[in-house]
Amino acid sequence: MRKNIVAGNWKMNKNVIEAQQLMFQLLEYKKKNTTNCEVWIAPPAMYLMMAKDVFSHNEIGVLAQDMSEYESGAYTGEISADMLESIHATGTLIGHSERRQYHGETDSHCNVKVKLALDKGLTPIYCNGETLEQRKSGQHLEVVKYQIEVALFTLTAEEIKKVVIAYEPVWAIGTGETASPEQAQEIHKHIRTLIADKYGKDIADEISILYGGSVKPDNAKEIFSQPDIDGGLIGGAALKVEDFAKIIEGFNS
Ligand code: PEP
């Protein structure tokens, strides 16, 4: 049975006091409420240790926003899979569109990172999705196919089962534009079919595929009700406990 997951990507937001405050608010929420999904957060790297301390009983999973493609060494500013493993992080985002756009990350880099993360027992959340131009020119299915094939199809069946995929159309990230539930479902189904064709239906059915792109309290429930959508990767709306909680509650019937 695949997991439902709501993961908050804090990006480069919040000073240390604000970050700690939001973590404690989330902890309190999690203690008081039963959720029908796993809840994970990806705070900035410098707050990962603090998050592990606050969520000391794994009430909320802790993710990095990115991870180096190298194992160790002279790579200033980077954090390694080994470092994340050593703090018992849940996993890491890989290939977020902002990493691709501003840091030149490619699907081949993502392929290396996904493997490194898996080798250390971390869950990679592999982010992919088309740009507005690609969607307008009708290339979205092809683009997503390429991204999935390059980044994931060198994995074994046992490995790919442990990957979480986040379909995030670039045109919907931080823009207030959301893919309609039907547009999102079309791509999620496409991704699951690609995996089924390569690894078999049983494996494809085990993989959680999250949607990301302007998910808000008022659209989460409808998006999450689609058969191939297993949760969300949430940016802006993960920065306020009230909004994030309402999104999590999108899984409550
Ligand atoms: C994201 O950054 O992964 C994201 C989906 O952002 P937002 O929810 O703000 O569109």
CSV table of N, CA and C and ligand atoms in Angstrom, one decimal, residues 9 11 96 98 168 172-174 212-215 233-236, ligand 1:
chain,number,residue,atom,x,y,z
A,9,ASN,N,7.8,22.3,1.9
A,9,ASN,CA,9.1,22.8,1.5
A,9,ASN,C,9.2,24.3,1.9
A,11,LYS,N,11.7,26.2,1.7
A,11,LYS,CA,12.6,27.0,0.8
A,11,LYS,C,13.5,27.9,1.7
A,96,HIS,N,14.4,19.8,-7.4
A,96,HIS,CA,13.3,20.8,-7.4
A,96,HIS,C,13.5,21.8,-8.5
A,98,GLU,N,13.5,24.9,-8.7
A,98,GLU,CA,14.4,26.0,-8.4
A,98,GLU,C,15.8,25.6,-8.4
A,168,GLU,N,5.6,18.4,-10.3
A,168,GLU,CA,5.4,19.9,-10.0
A,168,GLU,C,5.6,20.7,-11.3
A,172,ALA,N,3.2,26.2,-12.2
A,172,ALA,CA,2.3,26.3,-11.1
A,172,ALA,C,3.0,26.5,-9.7
A,173,ILE,N,4.3,26.6,-9.8
A,173,ILE,CA,5.1,26.7,-8.5
A,173,ILE,C,5.2,28.2,-8.1
A,174,GLY,N,4.6,28.5,-7.0
A,174,GLY,CA,4.7,29.8,-6.4
A,174,GLY,C,4.0,30.9,-7.2
A,212,GLY,N,2.7,19.0,-6.7
A,212,GLY,CA,3.1,20.3,-6.1
A,212,GLY,C,2.9,21.4,-7.1
A,213,GLY,N,2.5,22.5,-6.5
A,213,GLY,CA,2.2,23.7,-7.4
A,213,GLY,C,1.0,24.4,-6.9
A,214,SER,N,1.2,25.4,-6.0
A,214,SER,CA,0.2,26.2,-5.5
A,214,SER,C,-1.0,25.4,-4.8
A,215,VAL,N,-0.6,24.4,-4.1
A,215,VAL,CA,-1.7,23.7,-3.3
A,215,VAL,C,-2.0,24.6,-2.1
A,233,LEU,N,3.4,18.3,-2.3
A,233,LEU,CA,4.6,19.0,-1.9
A,233,LEU,C,4.2,20.4,-1.9
A,234,ILE,N,4.3,21.0,-0.7
A,234,ILE,CA,3.7,22.3,-0.5
A,234,ILE,C,4.7,23.4,-0.2
A,235,GLY,N,4.7,24.5,-1.0
A,235,GLY,CA,5.7,25.6,-0.7
A,235,GLY,C,5.1,26.6,0.2
A,236,GLY,N,4.6,27.7,-0.4
A,236,GLY,CA,4.1,28.9,0.3
A,236,GLY,C,3.1,28.5,1.5
B,1,PEP,C1,7.3,23.9,-4.2
B,1,PEP,O1,8.1,24.7,-4.0
B,1,PEP,O2,7.6,22.7,-4.3
B,1,PEP,C2,5.9,24.4,-4.4
B,1,PEP,C3,5.0,23.5,-4.8
B,1,PEP,O3,5.6,25.7,-4.1
B,1,PEP,P1,4.2,26.4,-4.0
B,1,PEP,O4,3.3,25.5,-3.2
B,1,PEP,O5,4.4,27.7,-3.3
B,1,PEP,O6,3.7,26.6,-5.4
